[in-house]
Amino acid sequence: MKRHLAASAAALLLTACLSACSSSSPAITNDKPKAPASHAVAASSQPAKPAAKKLPTTQARKKAAAVLEAEDQDFRNFLAKGEDVTGTPDFTAWYQKAIVGLDMKQTAFDKADAYFTADNEPTKLLEQWRSNNEEANAKITQYAMDGTSPDAPDATTRKDAADARAALAKADKDAEKIANGS
């Protein structure tokens, strides 16, 4: 019994000591000592002043648009590959990729969005692009489903492909507007 109490008392004492030591002396903890605050650090910790809405830089707009246009082109290339393999044994592999969606993570949107701040983001245009790009994705998925028909390729798949291309054309116009700042 004494041994158990002594061990418990030692554990409590050790816990109390560690707690007291870590809160009063940063040299004993595993934390790195903090560097003296610089002017830049001190300024960034102050509340942000409301900034005037500024236009995005030309470079940021063009880079963001290039990312979005590349995504649209990837969709076009993927659709063209599907059109080439429809009605062949290679269609199954293409179908499996198309049916799950082409950009589930929205990586192009996120990359383009990262070029902007909350103050200069062309939110409406980015959302329009995303909507049109998602519509193209849905039409490509519809193409994949219709492409399983024994008669495919047929008028239905051709319409699906045309609808996908039309949505991508809208998305490209959205990207152009982003690039031009309009």
CSV table of N, CA and C in Angstrom, one decimal:
chain,number,residue,atom,x,y,z
A,1,MET,N,0.8,-1.2,0.0
A,1,MET,CA,0.0,0.0,0.0
A,1,MET,C,0.9,1.3,0.0
A,2,LYS,N,1.9,1.3,0.8
A,2,LYS,CA,2.8,2.4,0.9
A,2,LYS,C,3.5,2.7,-0.5
A,3,ARG,N,3.9,1.6,-1.1
A,3,ARG,CA,4.6,1.7,-2.4
A,3,ARG,C,3.6,2.3,-3.4
A,4,HIS,N,2.3,1.9,-3.4
A,4,HIS,CA,1.3,2.4,-4.4
A,4,HIS,C,1.1,3.9,-4.1
A,5,LEU,N,1.0,4.3,-2.9
A,5,LEU,CA,0.8,5.7,-2.5
A,5,LEU,C,2.0,6.6,-2.9
A,6,ALA,N,3.2,6.0,-2.6
A,6,ALA,CA,4.4,6.7,-3.0
A,6,ALA,C,4.5,6.9,-4.5
A,7,ALA,N,4.2,5.9,-5.2
A,7,ALA,CA,4.2,6.1,-6.7
A,7,ALA,C,3.2,7.1,-7.2
A,8,SER,N,2.0,7.1,-6.6
A,8,SER,CA,0.9,8.0,-7.0
A,8,SER,C,1.4,9.4,-6.6
A,9,ALA,N,1.9,9.6,-5.4
A,9,ALA,CA,2.4,10.9,-5.0
A,9,ALA,C,3.5,11.4,-5.9
A,10,ALA,N,4.4,10.6,-6.3
A,10,ALA,CA,5.5,11.0,-7.2
A,10,ALA,C,5.0,11.4,-8.5
A,11,ALA,N,4.0,10.7,-9.0
A,11,ALA,CA,3.4,11.0,-10.3
A,11,ALA,C,2.7,12.3,-10.3
A,12,LEU,N,2.0,12.6,-9.2
A,12,LEU,CA,1.3,13.9,-9.0
A,12,LEU,C,2.3,15.0,-8.9
A,13,LEU,N,3.3,14.8,-8.2
A,13,LEU,CA,4.4,15.8,-8.0
A,13,LEU,C,5.1,16.1,-9.3
A,14,LEU,N,5.4,15.0,-10.0
A,14,LEU,CA,6.0,15.2,-11.3
A,14,LEU,C,5.2,16.0,-12.3
A,15,THR,N,3.9,15.6,-12.3
A,15,THR,CA,2.9,16.3,-13.2
A,15,THR,C,2.8,17.8,-12.9
A,16,ALA,N,2.7,18.1,-11.6
A,16,ALA,CA,2.7,19.5,-11.1
A,16,ALA,C,3.9,20.2,-11.5
A,17,CYS,N,5.0,19.6,-11.3
A,17,CYS,CA,6.3,20.2,-11.6
A,17,CYS,C,6.5,20.5,-13.1
A,18,LEU,N,6.1,19.6,-13.9
A,18,LEU,CA,6.2,19.8,-15.3
A,18,LEU,C,5.3,20.9,-15.8
A,19,SER,N,4.1,20.9,-15.2
A,19,SER,CA,3.1,21.9,-15.6
A,19,SER,C,3.6,23.3,-15.2
A,20,ALA,N,4.2,23.4,-14.0
A,20,ALA,CA,4.7,24.7,-13.5
A,20,ALA,C,5.9,25.1,-14.3
A,21,CYS,N,6.8,24.2,-14.6
A,21,CYS,CA,8.0,24.5,-15.3
A,21,CYS,C,7.7,24.9,-16.8
A,22,SER,N,6.8,24.2,-17.4
A,22,SER,CA,6.5,24.5,-18.8
A,22,SER,C,5.8,25.9,-19.0
A,23,SER,N,5.1,26.3,-18.0
A,23,SER,CA,4.4,27.6,-18.1
A,23,SER,C,5.3,28.8,-17.8
A,24,SER,N,6.3,28.5,-17.0
A,24,SER,CA,7.1,29.7,-16.5
A,24,SER,C,8.5,29.8,-17.3
A,25,SER,N,8.9,28.7,-17.9
A,25,SER,CA,10.3,28.8,-18.5
A,25,SER,C,10.2,28.2,-19.9
A,26,PRO,N,10.2,29.0,-21.0
A,26,PRO,CA,10.2,28.4,-22.3
A,26,PRO,C,11.4,27.6,-22.6
A,27,ALA,N,12.5,27.8,-21.9
A,27,ALA,CA,13.8,27.0,-22.2
A,27,ALA,C,13.6,25.5,-21.9
A,28,ILE,N,12.7,25.2,-20.9
A,28,ILE,CA,12.5,23.8,-20.5
A,28,ILE,C,11.6,23.1,-21.4
A,29,THR,N,10.7,23.8,-22.1
A,29,THR,CA,9.7,23.1,-23.0
A,29,THR,C,10.4,22.7,-24.3
A,30,ASN,N,9.6,22.0,-25.1
A,30,ASN,CA,10.0,21.6,-26.4
A,30,ASN,C,9.8,22.7,-27.4
A,31,ASP,N,9.0,23.8,-27.0
A,31,ASP,CA,8.7,24.9,-27.9
A,31,ASP,C,10.0,25.7,-28.1
A,32,LYS,N,10.1,26.2,-29.4
A,32,LYS,CA,11.3,27.0,-29.7
A,32,LYS,C,11.0,28.4,-29.1
A,33,PRO,N,12.0,29.1,-28.6
A,33,PRO,CA,11.8,30.4,-28.1
A,33,PRO,C,11.4,31.3,-29.3
A,34,LYS,N,10.5,32.2,-28.9
A,34,LYS,CA,10.0,33.1,-30.0
A,34,LYS,C,11.0,34.2,-30.2
A,35,ALA,N,11.1,34.6,-31.5
A,35,ALA,CA,12.0,35.7,-31.9
A,35,ALA,C,11.3,37.0,-31.5
A,36,PRO,N,12.1,38.0,-31.2
A,36,PRO,CA,11.5,39.3,-30.9
A,36,PRO,C,10.6,39.7,-32.1
A,37,ALA,N,9.5,40.3,-31.7
A,37,ALA,CA,8.5,40.8,-32.7
A,37,ALA,C,9.2,41.8,-33.6
A,38,SER,N,9.0,41.6,-34.9
A,38,SER,CA,9.5,42.6,-35.9
A,38,SER,C,8.4,43.5,-36.2
A,39,HIS,N,8.7,44.5,-36.9
A,39,HIS,CA,7.7,45.5,-37.4
A,39,HIS,C,6.6,44.8,-38.2
A,40,ALA,N,7.1,44.0,-39.1
A,40,ALA,CA,6.1,43.3,-40.0
A,40,ALA,C,5.2,42.4,-39.3
A,41,VAL,N,5.7,41.7,-38.3
A,41,VAL,CA,4.8,40.8,-37.5
A,41,VAL,C,3.9,41.6,-36.7
A,42,ALA,N,4.3,42.7,-36.1
A,42,ALA,CA,3.4,43.5,-35.3
A,42,ALA,C,2.3,44.1,-36.1
A,43,ALA,N,2.7,44.5,-37.3
A,43,ALA,CA,1.7,45.1,-38.2
A,43,ALA,C,0.6,44.1,-38.6
A,44,SER,N,1.0,42.9,-38.9
A,44,SER,CA,0.1,41.9,-39.4
A,44,SER,C,-0.8,41.4,-38.3
A,45,SER,N,-0.5,41.6,-37.0
A,45,SER,CA,-1.3,41.1,-35.9
A,45,SER,C,-2.4,42.2,-35.6
A,46,GLN,N,-2.3,43.4,-36.2
A,46,GLN,CA,-3.3,44.4,-35.9
A,46,GLN,C,-4.6,44.1,-36.8
A,47,PRO,N,-5.7,44.5,-36.4
A,47,PRO,CA,-6.9,44.3,-37.2
A,47,PRO,C,-6.8,44.9,-38.6
A,48,ALA,N,-7.2,44.2,-39.6
A,48,ALA,CA,-7.1,44.7,-40.9
A,48,ALA,C,-8.1,45.8,-41.2
A,49,LYS,N,-7.6,46.8,-41.9
A,49,LYS,CA,-8.5,47.9,-42.2
A,49,LYS,C,-9.2,47.6,-43.5
A,50,PRO,N,-10.4,48.0,-43.6
A,50,PRO,CA,-11.2,47.7,-44.9
A,50,PRO,C,-10.4,48.3,-46.1
A,51,ALA,N,-10.1,47.4,-47.0
A,51,ALA,CA,-9.3,47.8,-48.1
A,51,ALA,C,-10.3,48.2,-49.3
A,52,ALA,N,-9.8,49.2,-50.0
A,52,ALA,CA,-10.6,49.6,-51.2
A,52,ALA,C,-10.6,48.4,-52.2
A,53,LYS,N,-11.7,48.2,-52.9
A,53,LYS,CA,-11.7,47.1,-53.9
A,53,LYS,C,-10.8,47.5,-55.0
A,54,LYS,N,-9.8,46.7,-55.3
A,54,LYS,CA,-8.8,47.0,-56.3
A,54,LYS,C,-9.0,45.9,-57.4
A,55,LEU,N,-8.6,46.3,-58.6
A,55,LEU,CA,-8.7,45.3,-59.7
A,55,LEU,C,-7.5,44.4,-59.6
A,56,PRO,N,-7.8,43.1,-60.0
A,56,PRO,CA,-6.7,42.2,-60.0
A,56,PRO,C,-5.6,42.6,-61.1
A,57,THR,N,-4.4,42.2,-60.8
A,57,THR,CA,-3.3,42.5,-61.7
A,57,THR,C,-3.5,41.8,-63.0
A,58,THR,N,-3.0,42.4,-64.1
A,58,THR,CA,-3.1,41.7,-65.4
A,58,THR,C,-2.5,40.4,-65.4
A,59,GLN,N,-1.3,40.2,-64.7
A,59,GLN,CA,-0.7,39.0,-64.7
A,59,GLN,C,-1.5,37.9,-64.0
A,60,ALA,N,-2.1,38.3,-62.8
A,60,ALA,CA,-2.9,37.3,-62.1
A,60,ALA,C,-4.1,36.9,-62.9
A,61,ARG,N,-4.8,37.8,-63.6
A,61,ARG,CA,-5.9,37.5,-64.4
A,61,ARG,C,-5.6,36.6,-65.6
A,62,LYS,N,-4.4,36.8,-66.2
A,62,LYS,CA,-4.0,36.0,-67.3
A,62,LYS,C,-3.6,34.6,-66.9
A,63,LYS,N,-2.9,34.5,-65.8
A,63,LYS,CA,-2.5,33.2,-65.2
A,63,LYS,C,-3.8,32.4,-64.9
A,64,ALA,N,-4.7,33.0,-64.2
A,64,ALA,CA,-5.9,32.3,-63.8
A,64,ALA,C,-6.7,31.8,-65.0
A,65,ALA,N,-6.8,32.7,-66.0
A,65,ALA,CA,-7.5,32.3,-67.2
A,65,ALA,C,-6.8,31.2,-67.9
A,66,ALA,N,-5.5,31.2,-68.0
A,66,ALA,CA,-4.8,30.1,-68.6
A,66,ALA,C,-5.0,28.8,-67.9
A,67,VAL,N,-5.1,28.8,-66.6
A,67,VAL,CA,-5.4,27.5,-65.9
A,67,VAL,C,-6.8,27.0,-66.3
A,68,LEU,N,-7.8,27.9,-66.3
A,68,LEU,CA,-9.2,27.6,-66.7
A,68,LEU,C,-9.3,27.1,-68.1
A,69,GLU,N,-8.6,27.8,-69.0
A,69,GLU,CA,-8.7,27.4,-70.4
A,69,GLU,C,-8.0,26.0,-70.7
A,70,ALA,N,-6.9,25.8,-69.9
A,70,ALA,CA,-6.3,24.5,-70.0
A,70,ALA,C,-7.2,23.4,-69.6
A,71,GLU,N,-7.9,23.6,-68.5
A,71,GLU,CA,-8.9,22.6,-68.0
A,71,GLU,C,-10.0,22.4,-69.1
A,72,ASP,N,-10.5,23.4,-69.7
A,72,ASP,CA,-11.5,23.3,-70.8
A,72,ASP,C,-10.9,22.4,-71.9
A,73,GLN,N,-9.6,22.7,-72.3
A,73,GLN,CA,-9.0,21.9,-73.4
A,73,GLN,C,-8.8,20.5,-73.0
A,74,ASP,N,-8.5,20.2,-71.7
A,74,ASP,CA,-8.4,18.8,-71.2
A,74,ASP,C,-9.7,18.1,-71.4
A,75,PHE,N,-10.8,18.8,-71.1
A,75,PHE,CA,-12.2,18.2,-71.3
A,75,PHE,C,-12.4,17.9,-72.8
A,76,ARG,N,-12.1,18.9,-73.6
A,76,ARG,CA,-12.2,18.6,-75.1
A,76,ARG,C,-11.4,17.4,-75.6
A,77,ASN,N,-10.2,17.4,-75.1
A,77,ASN,CA,-9.4,16.2,-75.5
A,77,ASN,C,-9.9,14.9,-75.0
A,78,PHE,N,-10.4,14.9,-73.8
A,78,PHE,CA,-11.0,13.7,-73.2
A,78,PHE,C,-12.3,13.3,-74.0
A,79,LEU,N,-13.1,14.3,-74.3
A,79,LEU,CA,-14.3,14.0,-75.1
A,79,LEU,C,-13.9,13.4,-76.5
A,80,ALA,N,-12.9,14.0,-77.1
A,80,ALA,CA,-12.5,13.6,-78.4
A,80,ALA,C,-12.0,12.1,-78.4
A,81,LYS,N,-11.3,11.8,-77.3
A,81,LYS,CA,-10.9,10.4,-77.1
A,81,LYS,C,-12.1,9.5,-77.0
A,82,GLY,N,-13.1,9.9,-76.2
A,82,GLY,CA,-14.3,9.1,-76.1
A,82,GLY,C,-15.0,8.9,-77.4
A,83,GLU,N,-15.0,9.9,-78.2
A,83,GLU,CA,-15.7,9.8,-79.6
A,83,GLU,C,-14.9,8.8,-80.4
A,84,ASP,N,-13.6,8.9,-80.3
A,84,ASP,CA,-12.7,7.9,-81.1
A,84,ASP,C,-13.0,6.5,-80.7
A,85,VAL,N,-13.2,6.2,-79.4
A,85,VAL,CA,-13.3,4.8,-78.9
A,85,VAL,C,-14.7,4.3,-78.8
A,86,THR,N,-15.7,5.2,-79.0
A,86,THR,CA,-17.1,4.7,-78.9
A,86,THR,C,-17.4,3.6,-79.9
A,87,GLY,N,-18.0,2.5,-79.4
A,87,GLY,CA,-18.3,1.4,-80.2
A,87,GLY,C,-17.1,0.4,-80.4
A,88,THR,N,-16.0,0.7,-79.6
A,88,THR,CA,-14.9,-0.3,-79.7
A,88,THR,C,-14.7,-0.8,-78.2
A,89,PRO,N,-13.8,-1.9,-78.1
A,89,PRO,CA,-13.5,-2.4,-76.8
A,89,PRO,C,-12.8,-1.4,-75.9
A,90,ASP,N,-12.1,-0.4,-76.4
A,90,ASP,CA,-11.5,0.6,-75.6
A,90,ASP,C,-12.4,1.6,-74.9
A,91,PHE,N,-13.7,1.6,-75.4
A,91,PHE,CA,-14.7,2.5,-74.8
A,91,PHE,C,-14.9,2.2,-73.3
A,92,THR,N,-14.8,1.0,-72.9
A,92,THR,CA,-15.0,0.6,-71.4
A,92,THR,C,-14.1,1.4,-70.5
A,93,ALA,N,-12.8,1.4,-70.8
A,93,ALA,CA,-11.8,2.1,-70.0
A,93,ALA,C,-12.1,3.6,-70.0
A,94,TRP,N,-12.5,4.2,-71.1
A,94,TRP,CA,-12.8,5.6,-71.2
A,94,TRP,C,-14.1,5.9,-70.4
A,95,TYR,N,-15.1,5.0,-70.6
A,95,TYR,CA,-16.3,5.2,-69.9
A,95,TYR,C,-16.1,5.2,-68.4
A,96,GLN,N,-15.3,4.3,-67.9
A,96,GLN,CA,-15.1,4.3,-66.4
A,96,GLN,C,-14.5,5.6,-65.9
A,97,LYS,N,-13.7,6.3,-66.6
A,97,LYS,CA,-13.1,7.6,-66.2
A,97,LYS,C,-14.2,8.6,-66.3
A,98,ALA,N,-15.0,8.6,-67.4
A,98,ALA,CA,-16.0,9.6,-67.7
A,98,ALA,C,-17.1,9.6,-66.7
A,99,ILE,N,-17.5,8.4,-66.3
A,99,ILE,CA,-18.7,8.2,-65.5
A,99,ILE,C,-18.5,8.8,-64.0
A,100,VAL,N,-17.3,8.8,-63.6
A,100,VAL,CA,-17.0,9.3,-62.2
A,100,VAL,C,-16.8,10.8,-62.2
A,101,GLY,N,-16.7,11.4,-63.4
A,101,GLY,CA,-16.5,12.9,-63.5
A,101,GLY,C,-15.1,13.2,-63.7
A,102,LEU,N,-14.9,14.3,-64.4
A,102,LEU,CA,-13.5,14.6,-64.8
A,102,LEU,C,-12.7,15.4,-63.8
A,103,ASP,N,-13.4,16.3,-63.0
A,103,ASP,CA,-12.6,17.2,-62.1
A,103,ASP,C,-13.4,17.2,-60.8
A,104,MET,N,-13.5,16.1,-60.1
A,104,MET,CA,-14.2,16.1,-58.9
A,104,MET,C,-13.6,17.0,-57.8
A,105,LYS,N,-12.4,17.2,-57.8
A,105,LYS,CA,-11.7,18.0,-56.8
A,105,LYS,C,-11.7,19.5,-57.2
A,106,GLN,N,-12.2,19.9,-58.3
A,106,GLN,CA,-12.2,21.3,-58.8
A,106,GLN,C,-10.8,21.9,-58.7
A,107,THR,N,-9.8,21.1,-59.1
A,107,THR,CA,-8.4,21.6,-59.0
A,107,THR,C,-8.2,22.9,-59.8
A,108,ALA,N,-8.7,22.9,-61.0
A,108,ALA,CA,-8.5,24.1,-61.8
A,108,ALA,C,-9.1,25.3,-61.2
A,109,PHE,N,-10.3,25.2,-60.7
A,109,PHE,CA,-11.0,26.3,-60.1
A,109,PHE,C,-10.2,26.8,-58.9
A,110,ASP,N,-9.7,25.9,-58.1
A,110,ASP,CA,-9.0,26.3,-56.9
A,110,ASP,C,-7.6,26.9,-57.3
A,111,LYS,N,-7.0,26.4,-58.3
A,111,LYS,CA,-5.7,27.0,-58.7
A,111,LYS,C,-6.0,28.5,-59.3
A,112,ALA,N,-7.0,28.6,-60.1
A,112,ALA,CA,-7.3,30.0,-60.6
A,112,ALA,C,-7.7,30.9,-59.5
A,113,ASP,N,-8.5,30.4,-58.6
A,113,ASP,CA,-9.0,31.3,-57.5
A,113,ASP,C,-7.8,31.7,-56.6
A,114,ALA,N,-6.8,30.9,-56.5
A,114,ALA,CA,-5.6,31.3,-55.6
A,114,ALA,C,-4.8,32.5,-56.1
A,115,TYR,N,-5.0,32.9,-57.4
A,115,TYR,CA,-4.3,34.0,-57.9
A,115,TYR,C,-4.9,35.3,-57.4
A,116,PHE,N,-6.1,35.2,-56.8
A,116,PHE,CA,-6.8,36.4,-56.4
A,116,PHE,C,-6.9,36.5,-54.8
A,117,THR,N,-7.2,37.7,-54.4
A,117,THR,CA,-7.5,37.9,-53.0
A,117,THR,C,-9.0,38.1,-52.9
A,118,ALA,N,-9.5,38.2,-51.7
A,118,ALA,CA,-11.0,38.4,-51.5
A,118,ALA,C,-11.3,39.8,-52.1
A,119,ASP,N,-10.4,40.7,-52.1
A,119,ASP,CA,-10.7,42.1,-52.6
A,119,ASP,C,-10.7,42.2,-54.1
A,120,ASN,N,-10.0,41.3,-54.8
A,120,ASN,CA,-9.9,41.5,-56.2
A,120,ASN,C,-10.3,40.3,-57.0
A,121,GLU,N,-11.0,39.4,-56.4
A,121,GLU,CA,-11.4,38.2,-57.1
A,121,GLU,C,-12.6,38.5,-57.9
A,122,PRO,N,-12.6,38.0,-59.2
A,122,PRO,CA,-13.8,38.2,-60.1
A,122,PRO,C,-14.8,37.1,-59.8
A,123,THR,N,-15.4,37.1,-58.6
A,123,THR,CA,-16.2,36.0,-58.1
A,123,THR,C,-17.3,35.6,-59.1
A,124,LYS,N,-18.0,36.5,-59.7
A,124,LYS,CA,-19.1,36.2,-60.6
A,124,LYS,C,-18.6,35.4,-61.8
A,125,LEU,N,-17.5,35.9,-62.4
A,125,LEU,CA,-16.9,35.2,-63.6
A,125,LEU,C,-16.4,33.8,-63.2
A,126,LEU,N,-15.7,33.7,-62.1
A,126,LEU,CA,-15.2,32.4,-61.7
A,126,LEU,C,-16.3,31.4,-61.5
A,127,GLU,N,-17.4,31.9,-60.9
A,127,GLU,CA,-18.6,31.0,-60.7
A,127,GLU,C,-19.2,30.7,-62.0
A,128,GLN,N,-19.3,31.6,-62.9
A,128,GLN,CA,-19.9,31.3,-64.2
A,128,GLN,C,-19.0,30.3,-64.9
A,129,TRP,N,-17.7,30.4,-64.9
A,129,TRP,CA,-16.8,29.4,-65.5
A,129,TRP,C,-17.1,28.1,-64.9
A,130,ARG,N,-17.1,28.0,-63.5
A,130,ARG,CA,-17.3,26.7,-62.9
A,130,ARG,C,-18.6,26.1,-63.3
A,131,SER,N,-19.7,26.9,-63.4
A,131,SER,CA,-21.0,26.4,-63.8
A,131,SER,C,-20.9,25.8,-65.2
A,132,ASN,N,-20.3,26.5,-66.1
A,132,ASN,CA,-20.3,26.1,-67.5
A,132,ASN,C,-19.3,24.8,-67.6
A,133,ASN,N,-18.3,24.8,-66.9
A,133,ASN,CA,-17.3,23.7,-66.9
A,133,ASN,C,-18.0,22.4,-66.3
A,134,GLU,N,-18.8,22.6,-65.2
A,134,GLU,CA,-19.6,21.5,-64.6
A,134,GLU,C,-20.6,21.0,-65.6
A,135,GLU,N,-21.2,21.9,-66.4
A,135,GLU,CA,-22.2,21.5,-67.4
A,135,GLU,C,-21.6,20.7,-68.4
A,136,ALA,N,-20.4,21.1,-68.9
A,136,ALA,CA,-19.6,20.3,-69.9
A,136,ALA,C,-19.3,18.9,-69.3
A,137,ASN,N,-18.9,18.9,-68.0
A,137,ASN,CA,-18.6,17.6,-67.4
A,137,ASN,C,-19.8,16.7,-67.4
A,138,ALA,N,-21.0,17.3,-67.1
A,138,ALA,CA,-22.2,16.5,-67.0
A,138,ALA,C,-22.6,16.0,-68.4
A,139,LYS,N,-22.4,16.8,-69.4
A,139,LYS,CA,-22.7,16.4,-70.8
A,139,LYS,C,-21.7,15.3,-71.3
A,140,ILE,N,-20.5,15.3,-70.9
A,140,ILE,CA,-19.5,14.3,-71.2
A,140,ILE,C,-19.9,13.0,-70.5
A,141,THR,N,-20.4,13.1,-69.3
A,141,THR,CA,-20.9,11.9,-68.5
A,141,THR,C,-22.1,11.3,-69.2
A,142,GLN,N,-23.0,12.2,-69.7
A,142,GLN,CA,-24.1,11.8,-70.5
A,142,GLN,C,-23.7,11.1,-71.7
A,143,TYR,N,-22.7,11.6,-72.4
A,143,TYR,CA,-22.2,11.0,-73.6
A,143,TYR,C,-21.7,9.6,-73.3
A,144,ALA,N,-21.0,9.4,-72.2
A,144,ALA,CA,-20.5,8.1,-71.8
A,144,ALA,C,-21.7,7.1,-71.6
A,145,MET,N,-22.7,7.6,-70.9
A,145,MET,CA,-23.9,6.7,-70.6
A,145,MET,C,-24.6,6.4,-72.0
A,146,ASP,N,-24.8,7.4,-72.8
A,146,ASP,CA,-25.4,7.1,-74.1
A,146,ASP,C,-24.5,6.3,-75.0
A,147,GLY,N,-23.2,6.4,-74.8
A,147,GLY,CA,-22.3,5.6,-75.6
A,147,GLY,C,-22.3,4.1,-75.4
A,148,THR,N,-23.0,3.7,-74.4
A,148,THR,CA,-23.1,2.3,-74.1
A,148,THR,C,-24.2,1.6,-75.0
A,149,SER,N,-24.9,2.4,-75.7
A,149,SER,CA,-26.0,1.9,-76.6
A,149,SER,C,-25.3,1.1,-77.7
A,150,PRO,N,-25.9,0.0,-78.1
A,150,PRO,CA,-25.3,-0.8,-79.2
A,150,PRO,C,-25.2,-0.1,-80.5
A,151,ASP,N,-26.1,1.0,-80.6
A,151,ASP,CA,-26.1,1.8,-81.9
A,151,ASP,C,-25.1,2.9,-81.8
A,152,ALA,N,-24.4,3.1,-80.7
A,152,ALA,CA,-23.5,4.3,-80.6
A,152,ALA,C,-22.2,4.0,-81.4
A,153,PRO,N,-21.6,5.0,-81.9
A,153,PRO,CA,-22.1,6.4,-81.9
A,153,PRO,C,-23.3,6.6,-82.8
A,154,ASP,N,-24.1,7.5,-82.3
A,154,ASP,CA,-25.4,7.8,-83.0
A,154,ASP,C,-25.8,9.3,-82.8
A,155,ALA,N,-27.0,9.6,-83.2
A,155,ALA,CA,-27.4,11.0,-83.1
A,155,ALA,C,-27.4,11.5,-81.6
A,156,THR,N,-27.7,10.6,-80.7
A,156,THR,CA,-27.8,11.0,-79.3
A,156,THR,C,-26.4,11.3,-78.8
A,157,THR,N,-25.4,10.5,-79.1
A,157,THR,CA,-24.0,10.8,-78.6
A,157,THR,C,-23.5,12.0,-79.3
A,158,ARG,N,-23.8,12.2,-80.6
A,158,ARG,CA,-23.4,13.4,-81.3
A,158,ARG,C,-24.0,14.7,-80.6
A,159,LYS,N,-25.2,14.6,-80.2
A,159,LYS,CA,-25.8,15.8,-79.5
A,159,LYS,C,-25.2,16.0,-78.1
A,160,ASP,N,-24.9,14.9,-77.4
A,160,ASP,CA,-24.2,15.1,-76.1
A,160,ASP,C,-22.9,15.7,-76.3
A,161,ALA,N,-22.1,15.3,-77.3
A,161,ALA,CA,-20.8,15.9,-77.6
A,161,ALA,C,-20.9,17.4,-78.0
A,162,ALA,N,-21.9,17.7,-78.8
A,162,ALA,CA,-22.1,19.1,-79.2
A,162,ALA,C,-22.5,19.9,-78.0
A,163,ASP,N,-23.4,19.4,-77.1
A,163,ASP,CA,-23.7,20.1,-75.9
A,163,ASP,C,-22.5,20.4,-75.0
A,164,ALA,N,-21.7,19.4,-74.9
A,164,ALA,CA,-20.4,19.5,-74.1
A,164,ALA,C,-19.6,20.6,-74.6
A,165,ARG,N,-19.4,20.6,-75.9
A,165,ARG,CA,-18.5,21.6,-76.6
A,165,ARG,C,-19.1,23.0,-76.4
A,166,ALA,N,-20.5,23.1,-76.5
A,166,ALA,CA,-21.1,24.4,-76.3
A,166,ALA,C,-20.9,24.9,-74.9
A,167,ALA,N,-21.0,24.1,-73.9
A,167,ALA,CA,-20.7,24.5,-72.5
A,167,ALA,C,-19.2,24.9,-72.4
A,168,LEU,N,-18.3,24.2,-73.0
A,168,LEU,CA,-16.9,24.5,-72.9
A,168,LEU,C,-16.6,25.8,-73.6
A,169,ALA,N,-17.4,26.1,-74.7
A,169,ALA,CA,-17.2,27.4,-75.4
A,169,ALA,C,-17.6,28.6,-74.4
A,170,LYS,N,-18.7,28.3,-73.7
A,170,LYS,CA,-19.1,29.3,-72.7
A,170,LYS,C,-18.1,29.5,-71.6
A,171,ALA,N,-17.5,28.4,-71.2
A,171,ALA,CA,-16.5,28.4,-70.1
A,171,ALA,C,-15.3,29.2,-70.7
A,172,ASP,N,-14.9,29.0,-71.9
A,172,ASP,CA,-13.8,29.7,-72.5
A,172,ASP,C,-14.0,31.2,-72.5
A,173,LYS,N,-15.3,31.6,-72.8
A,173,LYS,CA,-15.6,33.0,-72.9
A,173,LYS,C,-15.5,33.6,-71.5
A,174,ASP,N,-15.9,32.8,-70.5
A,174,ASP,CA,-15.8,33.3,-69.1
A,174,ASP,C,-14.3,33.5,-68.7
A,175,ALA,N,-13.5,32.6,-69.2
A,175,ALA,CA,-12.0,32.7,-68.9
A,175,ALA,C,-11.4,33.9,-69.6
A,176,GLU,N,-11.9,34.1,-70.8
A,176,GLU,CA,-11.4,35.3,-71.6
A,176,GLU,C,-11.8,36.6,-70.9
A,177,LYS,N,-13.0,36.7,-70.3
A,177,LYS,CA,-13.4,37.8,-69.5
A,177,LYS,C,-12.6,38.0,-68.3
A,178,ILE,N,-12.2,36.9,-67.7
A,178,ILE,CA,-11.3,37.0,-66.5
A,178,ILE,C,-10.0,37.6,-67.0
A,179,ALA,N,-9.4,37.0,-68.1
A,179,ALA,CA,-8.1,37.5,-68.6
A,179,ALA,C,-8.2,39.0,-68.9
A,180,ASN,N,-9.3,39.5,-69.5
A,180,ASN,CA,-9.4,40.8,-69.9
A,180,ASN,C,-9.9,41.8,-68.8
A,181,GLY,N,-10.2,41.2,-67.6
A,181,GLY,CA,-10.7,42.1,-66.5
A,181,GLY,C,-12.1,42.6,-66.8
A,182,SER,N,-12.9,42.0,-67.6
A,182,SER,CA,-14.2,42.5,-67.8
A,182,SER,C,-15.3,41.7,-67.1
